Short mmCIF file of C-alpha atoms in Angstrom, two decimals:
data_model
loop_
_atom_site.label_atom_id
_atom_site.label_comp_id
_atom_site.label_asym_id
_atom_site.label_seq_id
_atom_site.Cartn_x
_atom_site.Cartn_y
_atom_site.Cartn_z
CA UNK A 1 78.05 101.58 79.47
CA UNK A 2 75.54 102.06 82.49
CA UNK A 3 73.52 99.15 81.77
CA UNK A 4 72.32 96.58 83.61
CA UNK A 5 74.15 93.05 84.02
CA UNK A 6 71.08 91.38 82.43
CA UNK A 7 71.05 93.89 79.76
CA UNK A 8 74.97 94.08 79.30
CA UNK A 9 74.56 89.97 78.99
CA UNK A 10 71.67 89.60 76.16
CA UNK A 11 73.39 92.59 74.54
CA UNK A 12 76.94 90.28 74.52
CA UNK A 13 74.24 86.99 74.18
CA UNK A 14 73.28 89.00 71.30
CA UNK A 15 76.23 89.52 69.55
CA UNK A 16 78.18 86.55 70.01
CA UNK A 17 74.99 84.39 68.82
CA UNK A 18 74.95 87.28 65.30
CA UNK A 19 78.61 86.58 64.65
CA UNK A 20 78.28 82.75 64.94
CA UNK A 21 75.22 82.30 63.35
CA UNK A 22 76.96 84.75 60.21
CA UNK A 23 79.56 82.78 60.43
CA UNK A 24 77.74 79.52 60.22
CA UNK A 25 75.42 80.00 57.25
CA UNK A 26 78.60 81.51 55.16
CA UNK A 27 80.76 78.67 55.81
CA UNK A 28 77.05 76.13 54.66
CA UNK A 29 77.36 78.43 51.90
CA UNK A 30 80.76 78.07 50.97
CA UNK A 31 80.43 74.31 51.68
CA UNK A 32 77.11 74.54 49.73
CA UNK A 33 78.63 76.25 46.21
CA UNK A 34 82.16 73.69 46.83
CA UNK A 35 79.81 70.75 47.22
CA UNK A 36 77.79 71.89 44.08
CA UNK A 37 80.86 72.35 41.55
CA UNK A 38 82.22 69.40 42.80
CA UNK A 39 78.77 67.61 41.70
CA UNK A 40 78.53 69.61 38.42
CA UNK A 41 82.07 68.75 37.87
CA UNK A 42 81.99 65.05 38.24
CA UNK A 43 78.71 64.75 35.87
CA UNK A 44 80.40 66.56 33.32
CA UNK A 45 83.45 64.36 33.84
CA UNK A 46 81.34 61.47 33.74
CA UNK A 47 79.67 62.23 30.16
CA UNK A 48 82.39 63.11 28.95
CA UNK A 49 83.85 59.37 29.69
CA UNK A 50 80.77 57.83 28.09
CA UNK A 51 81.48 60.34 25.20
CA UNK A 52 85.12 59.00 25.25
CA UNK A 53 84.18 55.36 25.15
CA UNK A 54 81.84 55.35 22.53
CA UNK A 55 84.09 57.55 20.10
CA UNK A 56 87.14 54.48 21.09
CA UNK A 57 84.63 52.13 20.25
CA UNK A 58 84.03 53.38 16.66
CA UNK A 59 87.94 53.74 15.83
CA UNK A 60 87.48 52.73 12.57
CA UNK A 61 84.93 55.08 11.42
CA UNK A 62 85.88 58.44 13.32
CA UNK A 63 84.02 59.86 10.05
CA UNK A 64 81.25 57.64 9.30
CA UNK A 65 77.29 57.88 9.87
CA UNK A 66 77.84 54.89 12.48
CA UNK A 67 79.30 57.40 14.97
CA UNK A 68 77.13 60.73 14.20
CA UNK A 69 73.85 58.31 14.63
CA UNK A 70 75.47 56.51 17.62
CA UNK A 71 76.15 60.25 19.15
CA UNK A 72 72.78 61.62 18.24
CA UNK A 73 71.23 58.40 19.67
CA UNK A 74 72.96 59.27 23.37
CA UNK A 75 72.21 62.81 23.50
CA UNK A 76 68.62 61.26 23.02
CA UNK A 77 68.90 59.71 26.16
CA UNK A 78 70.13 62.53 28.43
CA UNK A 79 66.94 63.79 29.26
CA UNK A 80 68.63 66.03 32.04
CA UNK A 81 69.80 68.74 29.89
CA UNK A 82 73.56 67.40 29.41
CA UNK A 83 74.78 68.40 26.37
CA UNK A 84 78.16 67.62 24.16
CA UNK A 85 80.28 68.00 21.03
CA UNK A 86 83.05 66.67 19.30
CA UNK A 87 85.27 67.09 16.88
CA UNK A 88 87.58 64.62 14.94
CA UNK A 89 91.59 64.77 13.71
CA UNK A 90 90.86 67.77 11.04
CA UNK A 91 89.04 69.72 13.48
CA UNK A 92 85.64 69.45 11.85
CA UNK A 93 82.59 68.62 14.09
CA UNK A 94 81.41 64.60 14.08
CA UNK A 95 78.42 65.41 16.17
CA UNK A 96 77.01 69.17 18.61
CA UNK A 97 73.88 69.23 20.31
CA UNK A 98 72.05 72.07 19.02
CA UNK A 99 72.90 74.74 21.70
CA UNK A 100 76.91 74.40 20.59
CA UNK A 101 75.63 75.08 17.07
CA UNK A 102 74.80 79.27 18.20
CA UNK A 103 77.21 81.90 18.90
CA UNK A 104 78.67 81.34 22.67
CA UNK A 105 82.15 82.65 24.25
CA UNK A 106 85.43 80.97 23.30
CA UNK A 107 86.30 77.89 25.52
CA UNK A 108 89.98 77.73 26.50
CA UNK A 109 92.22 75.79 25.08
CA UNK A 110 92.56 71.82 25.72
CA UNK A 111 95.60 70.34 26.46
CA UNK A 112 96.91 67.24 24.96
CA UNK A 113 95.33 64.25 27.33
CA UNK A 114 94.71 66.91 29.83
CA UNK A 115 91.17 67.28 31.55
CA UNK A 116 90.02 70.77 31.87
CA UNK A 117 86.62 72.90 33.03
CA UNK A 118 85.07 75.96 32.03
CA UNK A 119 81.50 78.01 32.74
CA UNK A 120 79.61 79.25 29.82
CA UNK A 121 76.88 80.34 29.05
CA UNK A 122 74.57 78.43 26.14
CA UNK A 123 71.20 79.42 24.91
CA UNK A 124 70.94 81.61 27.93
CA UNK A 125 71.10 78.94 30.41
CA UNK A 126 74.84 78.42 32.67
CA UNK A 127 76.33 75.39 31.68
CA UNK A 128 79.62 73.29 33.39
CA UNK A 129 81.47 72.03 30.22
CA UNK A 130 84.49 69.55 30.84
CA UNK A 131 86.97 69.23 27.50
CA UNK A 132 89.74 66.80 26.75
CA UNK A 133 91.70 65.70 23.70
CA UNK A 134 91.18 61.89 23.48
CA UNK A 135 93.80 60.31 21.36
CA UNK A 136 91.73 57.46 18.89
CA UNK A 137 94.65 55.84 17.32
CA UNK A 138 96.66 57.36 15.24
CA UNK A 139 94.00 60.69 15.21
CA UNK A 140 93.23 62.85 17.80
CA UNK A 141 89.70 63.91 19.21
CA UNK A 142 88.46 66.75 20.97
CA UNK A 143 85.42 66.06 23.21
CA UNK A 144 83.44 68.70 25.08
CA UNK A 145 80.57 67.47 27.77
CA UNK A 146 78.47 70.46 29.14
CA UNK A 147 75.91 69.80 32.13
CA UNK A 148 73.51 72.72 33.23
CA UNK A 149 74.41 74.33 36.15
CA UNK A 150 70.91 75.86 36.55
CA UNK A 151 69.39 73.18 39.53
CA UNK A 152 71.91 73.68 41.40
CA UNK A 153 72.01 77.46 41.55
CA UNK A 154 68.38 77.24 41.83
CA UNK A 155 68.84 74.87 45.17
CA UNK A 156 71.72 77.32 46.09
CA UNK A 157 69.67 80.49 45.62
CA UNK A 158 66.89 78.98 47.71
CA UNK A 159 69.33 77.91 50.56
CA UNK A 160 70.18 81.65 50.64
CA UNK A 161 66.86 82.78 51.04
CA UNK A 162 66.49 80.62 54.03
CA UNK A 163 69.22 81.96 55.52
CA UNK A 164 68.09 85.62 54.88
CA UNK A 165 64.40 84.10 56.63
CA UNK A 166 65.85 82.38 59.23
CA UNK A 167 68.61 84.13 60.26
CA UNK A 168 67.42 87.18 61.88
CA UNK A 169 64.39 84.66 63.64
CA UNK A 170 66.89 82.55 65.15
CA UNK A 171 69.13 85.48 66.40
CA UNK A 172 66.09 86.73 67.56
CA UNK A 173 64.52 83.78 69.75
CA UNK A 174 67.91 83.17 71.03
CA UNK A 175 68.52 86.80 72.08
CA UNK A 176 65.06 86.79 73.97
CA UNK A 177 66.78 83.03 75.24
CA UNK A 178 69.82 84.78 76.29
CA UNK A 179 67.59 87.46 78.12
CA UNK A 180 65.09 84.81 79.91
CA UNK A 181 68.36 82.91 80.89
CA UNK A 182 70.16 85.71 82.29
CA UNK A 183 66.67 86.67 84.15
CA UNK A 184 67.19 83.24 85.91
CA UNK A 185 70.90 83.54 86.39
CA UNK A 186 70.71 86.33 88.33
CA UNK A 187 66.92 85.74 90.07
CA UNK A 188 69.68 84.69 93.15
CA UNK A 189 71.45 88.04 93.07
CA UNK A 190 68.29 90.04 93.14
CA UNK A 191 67.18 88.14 96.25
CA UNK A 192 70.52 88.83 97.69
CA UNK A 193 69.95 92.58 96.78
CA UNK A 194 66.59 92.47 98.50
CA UNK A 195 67.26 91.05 101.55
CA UNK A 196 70.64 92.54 102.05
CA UNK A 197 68.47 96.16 101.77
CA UNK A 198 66.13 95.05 104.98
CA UNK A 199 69.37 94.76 107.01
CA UNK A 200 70.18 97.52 109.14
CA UNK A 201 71.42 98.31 112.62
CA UNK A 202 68.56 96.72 114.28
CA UNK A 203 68.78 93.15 112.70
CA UNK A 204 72.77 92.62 111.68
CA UNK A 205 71.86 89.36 113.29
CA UNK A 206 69.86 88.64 109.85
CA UNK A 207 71.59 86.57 107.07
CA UNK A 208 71.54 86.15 103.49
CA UNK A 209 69.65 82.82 101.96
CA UNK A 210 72.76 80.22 100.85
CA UNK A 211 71.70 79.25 97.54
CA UNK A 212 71.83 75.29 97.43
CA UNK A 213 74.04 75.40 94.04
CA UNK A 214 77.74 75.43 94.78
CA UNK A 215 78.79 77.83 92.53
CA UNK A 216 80.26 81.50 92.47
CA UNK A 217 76.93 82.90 93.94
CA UNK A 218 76.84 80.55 96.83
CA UNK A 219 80.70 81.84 97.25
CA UNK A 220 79.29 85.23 97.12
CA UNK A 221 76.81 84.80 99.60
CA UNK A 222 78.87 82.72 102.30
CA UNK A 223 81.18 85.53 101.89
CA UNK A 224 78.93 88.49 102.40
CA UNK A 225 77.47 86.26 105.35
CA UNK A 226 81.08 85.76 107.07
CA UNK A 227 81.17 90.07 106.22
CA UNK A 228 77.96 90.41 108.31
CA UNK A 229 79.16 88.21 111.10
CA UNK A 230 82.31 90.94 111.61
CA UNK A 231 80.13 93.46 111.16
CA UNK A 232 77.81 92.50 113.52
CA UNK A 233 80.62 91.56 115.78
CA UNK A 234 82.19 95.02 115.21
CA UNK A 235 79.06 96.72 116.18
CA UNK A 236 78.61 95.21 118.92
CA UNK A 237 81.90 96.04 120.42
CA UNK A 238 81.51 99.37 119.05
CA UNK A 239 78.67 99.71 121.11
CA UNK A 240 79.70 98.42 124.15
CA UNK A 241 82.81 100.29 123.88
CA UNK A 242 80.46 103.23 123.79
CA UNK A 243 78.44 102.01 126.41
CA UNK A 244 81.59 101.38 128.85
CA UNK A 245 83.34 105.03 127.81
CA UNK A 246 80.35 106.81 128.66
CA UNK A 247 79.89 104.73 131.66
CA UNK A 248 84.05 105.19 133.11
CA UNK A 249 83.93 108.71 132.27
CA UNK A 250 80.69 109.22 134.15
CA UNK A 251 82.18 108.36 136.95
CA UNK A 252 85.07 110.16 137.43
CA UNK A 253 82.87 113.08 136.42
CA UNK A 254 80.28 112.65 138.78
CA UNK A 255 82.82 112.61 142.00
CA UNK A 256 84.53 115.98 140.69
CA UNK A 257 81.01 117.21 140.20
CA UNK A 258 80.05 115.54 143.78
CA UNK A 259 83.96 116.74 145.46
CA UNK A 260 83.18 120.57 144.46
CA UNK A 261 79.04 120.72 145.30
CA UNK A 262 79.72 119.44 148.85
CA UNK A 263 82.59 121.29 149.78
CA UNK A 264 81.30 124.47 148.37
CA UNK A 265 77.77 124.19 150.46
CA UNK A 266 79.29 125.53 153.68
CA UNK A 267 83.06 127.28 154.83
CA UNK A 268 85.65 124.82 155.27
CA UNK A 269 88.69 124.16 157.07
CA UNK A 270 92.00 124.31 154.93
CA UNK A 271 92.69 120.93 155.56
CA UNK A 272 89.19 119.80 154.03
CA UNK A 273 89.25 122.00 151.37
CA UNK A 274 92.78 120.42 150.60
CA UNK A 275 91.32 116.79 150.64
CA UNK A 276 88.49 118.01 148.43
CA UNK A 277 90.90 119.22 146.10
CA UNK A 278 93.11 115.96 146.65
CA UNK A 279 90.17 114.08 145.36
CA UNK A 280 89.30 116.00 142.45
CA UNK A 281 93.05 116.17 141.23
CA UNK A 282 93.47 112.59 141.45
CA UNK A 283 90.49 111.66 140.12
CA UNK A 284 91.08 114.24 137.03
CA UNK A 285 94.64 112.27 136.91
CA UNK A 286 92.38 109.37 135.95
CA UNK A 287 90.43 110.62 133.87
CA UNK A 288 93.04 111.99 132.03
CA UNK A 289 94.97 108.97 131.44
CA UNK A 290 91.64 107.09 130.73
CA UNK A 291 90.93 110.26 127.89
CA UNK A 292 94.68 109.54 126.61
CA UNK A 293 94.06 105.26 126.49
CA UNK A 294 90.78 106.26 123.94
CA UNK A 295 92.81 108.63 122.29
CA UNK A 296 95.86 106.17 121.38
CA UNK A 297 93.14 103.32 120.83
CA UNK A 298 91.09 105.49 118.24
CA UNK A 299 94.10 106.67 116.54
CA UNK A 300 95.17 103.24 116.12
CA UNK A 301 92.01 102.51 115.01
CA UNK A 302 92.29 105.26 112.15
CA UNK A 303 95.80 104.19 111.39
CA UNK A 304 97.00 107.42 112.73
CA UNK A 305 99.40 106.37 115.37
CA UNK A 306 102.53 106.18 113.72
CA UNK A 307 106.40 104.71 115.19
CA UNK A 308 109.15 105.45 115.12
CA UNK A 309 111.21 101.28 113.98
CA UNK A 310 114.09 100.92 114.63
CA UNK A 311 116.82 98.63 116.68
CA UNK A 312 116.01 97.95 119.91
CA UNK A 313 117.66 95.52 122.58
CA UNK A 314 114.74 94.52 124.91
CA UNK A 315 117.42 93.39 127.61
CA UNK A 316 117.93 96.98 128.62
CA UNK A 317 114.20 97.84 128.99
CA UNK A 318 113.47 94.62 130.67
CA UNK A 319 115.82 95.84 133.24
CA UNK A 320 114.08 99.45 133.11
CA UNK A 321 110.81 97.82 133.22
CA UNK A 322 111.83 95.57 136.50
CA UNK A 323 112.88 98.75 138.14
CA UNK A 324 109.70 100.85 137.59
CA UNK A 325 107.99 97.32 138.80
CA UNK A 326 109.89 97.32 141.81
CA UNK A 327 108.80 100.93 142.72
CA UNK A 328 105.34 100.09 142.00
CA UNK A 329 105.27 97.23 144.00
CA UNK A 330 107.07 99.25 147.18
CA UNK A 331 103.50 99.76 148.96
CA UNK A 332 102.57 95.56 149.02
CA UNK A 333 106.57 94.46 149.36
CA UNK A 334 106.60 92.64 146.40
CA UNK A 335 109.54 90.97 145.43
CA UNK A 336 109.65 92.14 141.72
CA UNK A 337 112.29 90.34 139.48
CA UNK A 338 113.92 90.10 136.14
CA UNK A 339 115.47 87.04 134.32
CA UNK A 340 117.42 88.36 130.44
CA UNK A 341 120.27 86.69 128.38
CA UNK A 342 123.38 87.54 128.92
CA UNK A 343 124.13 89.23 125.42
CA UNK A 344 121.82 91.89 123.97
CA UNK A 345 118.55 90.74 122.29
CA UNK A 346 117.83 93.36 119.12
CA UNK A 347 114.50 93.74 117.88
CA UNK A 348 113.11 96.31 115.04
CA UNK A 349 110.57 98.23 117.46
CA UNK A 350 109.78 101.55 118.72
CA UNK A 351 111.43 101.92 122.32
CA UNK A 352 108.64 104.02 123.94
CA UNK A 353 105.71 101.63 122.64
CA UNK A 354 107.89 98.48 123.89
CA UNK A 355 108.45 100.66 127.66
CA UNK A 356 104.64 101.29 127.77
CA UNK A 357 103.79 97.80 126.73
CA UNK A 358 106.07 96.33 129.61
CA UNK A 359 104.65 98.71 131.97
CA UNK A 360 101.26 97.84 131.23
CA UNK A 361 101.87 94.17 132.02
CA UNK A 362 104.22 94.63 135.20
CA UNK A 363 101.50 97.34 136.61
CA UNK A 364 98.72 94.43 135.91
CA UNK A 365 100.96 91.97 137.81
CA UNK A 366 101.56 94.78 140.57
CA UNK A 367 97.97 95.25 141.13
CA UNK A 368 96.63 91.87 140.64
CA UNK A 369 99.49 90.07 143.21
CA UNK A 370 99.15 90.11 147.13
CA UNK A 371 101.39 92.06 149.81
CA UNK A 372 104.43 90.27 149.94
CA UNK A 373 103.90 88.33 146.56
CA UNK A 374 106.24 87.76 144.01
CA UNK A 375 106.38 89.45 140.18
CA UNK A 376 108.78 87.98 137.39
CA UNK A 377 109.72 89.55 133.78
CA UNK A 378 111.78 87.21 131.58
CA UNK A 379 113.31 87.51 128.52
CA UNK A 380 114.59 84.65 126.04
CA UNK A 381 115.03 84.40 122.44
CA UNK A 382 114.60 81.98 119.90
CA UNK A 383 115.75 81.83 115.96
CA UNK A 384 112.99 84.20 115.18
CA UNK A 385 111.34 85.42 117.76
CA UNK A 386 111.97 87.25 121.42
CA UNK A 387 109.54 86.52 124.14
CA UNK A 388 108.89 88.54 127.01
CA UNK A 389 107.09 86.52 129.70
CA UNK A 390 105.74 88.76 133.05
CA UNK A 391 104.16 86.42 135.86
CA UNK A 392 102.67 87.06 139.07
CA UNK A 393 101.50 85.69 142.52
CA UNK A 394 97.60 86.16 142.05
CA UNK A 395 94.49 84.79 142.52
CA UNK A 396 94.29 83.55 138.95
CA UNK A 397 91.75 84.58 135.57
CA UNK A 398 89.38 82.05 135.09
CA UNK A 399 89.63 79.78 132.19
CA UNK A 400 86.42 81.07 130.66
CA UNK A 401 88.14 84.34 130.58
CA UNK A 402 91.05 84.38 128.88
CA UNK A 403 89.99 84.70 125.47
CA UNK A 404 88.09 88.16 126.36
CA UNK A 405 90.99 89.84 128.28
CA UNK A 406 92.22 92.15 126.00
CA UNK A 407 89.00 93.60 124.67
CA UNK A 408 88.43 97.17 125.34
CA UNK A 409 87.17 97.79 128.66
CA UNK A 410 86.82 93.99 129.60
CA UNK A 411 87.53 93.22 133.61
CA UNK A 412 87.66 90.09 134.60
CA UNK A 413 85.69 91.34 138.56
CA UNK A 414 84.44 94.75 137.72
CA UNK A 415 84.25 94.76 142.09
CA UNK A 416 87.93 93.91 142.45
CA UNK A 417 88.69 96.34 139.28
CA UNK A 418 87.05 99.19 141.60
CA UNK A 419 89.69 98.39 143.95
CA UNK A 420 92.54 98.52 141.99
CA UNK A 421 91.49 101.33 139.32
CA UNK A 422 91.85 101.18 135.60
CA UNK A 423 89.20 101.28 132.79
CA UNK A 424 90.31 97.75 130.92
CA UNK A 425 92.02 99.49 128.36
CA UNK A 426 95.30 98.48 129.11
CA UNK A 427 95.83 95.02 127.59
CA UNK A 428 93.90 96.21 124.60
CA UNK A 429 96.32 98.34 123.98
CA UNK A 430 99.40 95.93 124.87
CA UNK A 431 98.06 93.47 122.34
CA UNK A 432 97.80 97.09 119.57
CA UNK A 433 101.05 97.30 120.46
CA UNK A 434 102.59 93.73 120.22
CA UNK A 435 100.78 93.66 116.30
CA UNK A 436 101.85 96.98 115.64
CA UNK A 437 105.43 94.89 115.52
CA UNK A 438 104.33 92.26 113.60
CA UNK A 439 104.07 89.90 116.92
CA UNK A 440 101.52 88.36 119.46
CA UNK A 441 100.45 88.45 122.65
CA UNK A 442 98.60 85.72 124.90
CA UNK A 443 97.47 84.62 128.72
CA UNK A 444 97.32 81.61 130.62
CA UNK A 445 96.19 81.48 134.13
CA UNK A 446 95.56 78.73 136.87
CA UNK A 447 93.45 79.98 139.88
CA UNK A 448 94.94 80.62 142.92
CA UNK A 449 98.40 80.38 141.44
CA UNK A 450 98.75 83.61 139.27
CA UNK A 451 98.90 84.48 135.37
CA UNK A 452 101.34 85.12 132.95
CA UNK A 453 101.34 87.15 129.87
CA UNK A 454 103.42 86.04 127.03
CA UNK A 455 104.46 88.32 124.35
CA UNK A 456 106.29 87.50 121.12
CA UNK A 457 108.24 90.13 118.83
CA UNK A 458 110.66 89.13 116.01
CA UNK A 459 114.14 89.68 116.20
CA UNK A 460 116.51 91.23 114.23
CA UNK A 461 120.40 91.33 113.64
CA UNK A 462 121.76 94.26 115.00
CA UNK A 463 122.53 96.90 111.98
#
């Protein structure tokens, strides 16, 4: 049903309201027609008591004029319509008011001392008529007591014509209720439509009005608030990222351009030609490896880059790790070092992720430490997890810093980053990898007395 919410909810206001209001006036009416021939029931009963007494109270002359004038003399009195008869031991009427006198329906039969009802009809007016066998002595009565049942169909007939008035009114006021309520209900959504249309790539800063109410639509709103805060905080970086992409692949693009245009102005030497060429093949080597670091970070990004799980003991690439460290650090005579457990460490990872991940960090310590400093990778384990630890001799990340280290193309001295290459894509993708394996990754640093990277991976029983 493509309707709207405030449509779809006076429609159900609607409906529910029809149904209950249906169900309402039948159940008056049923306890309306109950609570009437429970009335008509007990005035019949009632006469016919006063009947009873005054028949007992003539005993002795069930047959004489006493009792016929004594009966005629109390239907004299019942103004309201109530009518009786009764007949004595040989079956023969003592007294009728004048309507039992004409033709009407048989009544059923009365049980001996029993009280029963029946509805006829008498001179063409509906009549309640309660009949018992009254036992006067020795002899045997039968007493009938009719009241008119007419004022009280009258009062029910007129309750039901109320209800047919009043029934489709009230559904009707309280649909166009339902509608103005629903109107008001969702006045808050509709300004939560509005101003979440004016918010575009030029003002994710803007936020949705909190309604005051702590209900489901302040809920609602907090939450699409919080959404806008990552989406503004995803832009961002998507920007910047941009930004810095463009900006490191500028560069290596302008010195091949630069390399080719000078060397081609005017004959060379061989030897200058093969520095030229030097230059542009190790800055394509670069750029290469910085085109492969946004490749693997936008696949990951896409959930594209797959691995390959399965048992791993990090020992053994520790020790590889330490001895691609050590050749790295040949040039500044670092002393490059590696403390494991003596038994095999098993983890659930994929081996070539966990050697690039390691490599990352120890070619961060490398480059980061000074000739003749000193580079350490450790491994321990605990019940669940193994942690890697690689520390080096440096001059230290800055407090301030450490939280911002692993974004994507984040350096902590852009000058000193000149010096030692890279793009600041490496410990964004050692912390890709470290999730990718259900663990963590994280920094601390004093200045002037290096950093260490710690990285946690849960272990596993060896299958």
């Amino acid at each position: 049903m493509n309707l709207p919410i405030r449509a779809r909810l006076t429609t159900l206001y609607f409906a529910v309201l029809a149904v209950s209001f249906v169900a309402f006036f039948w159940l008056s009416d049923l306890g309306f027609r109950r609570s009437i021939e429970a009335t008509v029931d007990n005035a019949s009963r009632t006469n016919l008591e006063t009947i009873r007494r005054l028949v007992l109270a003539n005993s002795s002359v069930l047959e004489g004029d006493k009792l016929q004038t004594e009966l005629s003399q109390l239907a004299g009195l019942w103004a309201n319509g109530a009518l009786f008869e009764v007949a004595g031991p040989d079956g023969k009427w003592i007294f009728r008011s004048q309507p039992f006198q004409r033709i009407y329906p048989a009544l059923p039969e009365v049980r001996s001392g029993g009280l029963s009802f029946a509805t006829v009809n008498l001179d063409s007016s509906q009549y309640r008529i309660a009949l018992q066998r009254v036992a006067v002595g020795n002899e045997v009565c039968e007493i009938h007591a009719a009241v008119p049942t007419e004022p009280f169909d009258q009062a029910l007939d007129h309750f039901r014509l109320i209800e047919q008035e009043i029934l489709p009114l009230l559904v009707l006021l309280a649909s166009l209720l339902g509608y103005w309520l629903s109107g008001r209900a969702l006045a808050p959504v509709n300004r939560i439509i509005e101003t979440a249309d004016l918010i575009g790539a030029q003002n994710l800063s803007s936020r949705l009005e909190v309604p005051k109410a702590r209900d489901e639509l302040r809920r609602l709103t907090e939450t699409l608030n919080a959404m806008l805060g990552r989406i503004e905080a995803s832009f961002k970086s998507i920007t910047r990222f941009t930004a810095d992409a463009s900006h490191d692949l500028r560069t290596p693009v302008a010195v091949i351009r630069a390399s080719a245009e000078i060397t081609l102005r005017k004959p060379r030497t061989q030897e200058e030609y093969r520095r030229a060429l030097s230059t542009i093949l190790e800055t394509s080597v670069d750029t290469s490896e910085l085109l492969e670091n946004l490749l693997m970070l936008a696949r990951a990004d896409a959930g594209a880059a797959g691995m390959e799980m399965r048992p791993v003991d990090l020992s053994a690439h520790v020790q590889k790790a330490r001895e691609r460290g050590a050749m790295l650090g040949l040039e500044k005579a670092l002393d490059v070092t590696a403390n494991t457990p003596p038994e095999p460490v098993w983890v659930k990872a994929d081996a070539i992720a966990v050697d690039r991940l390691l490599l990352i960090l120890l070619d961060n310590a490398v480059k980061y430490s000074p000739a003749g400093g000193r580079c350490e990778i450790a491994l321990s384990r605990s019940e669940e997890h193994a942690e890697i630890t690689v520390r080096d001799s440096g001059a230290g990340i800055p407090e301030t810093e450490l939280n911002n280290i692993f974004d994507r193309f984040y350096r902590v001295d852009r000058t000193r980053s000149k010096n030692t290459g890279g793009a600041g894509l490496g410990l964004a993708i050692a912390r890709w990898i470290a999730e990718m394996h259900g663990g963590t990754i994280a920094a601390e640093s004093t200045m002037g007395a290096g950093s260490a990277f710690h990285v946690q991976i849960p272990v596993q029983a060896k299958s």
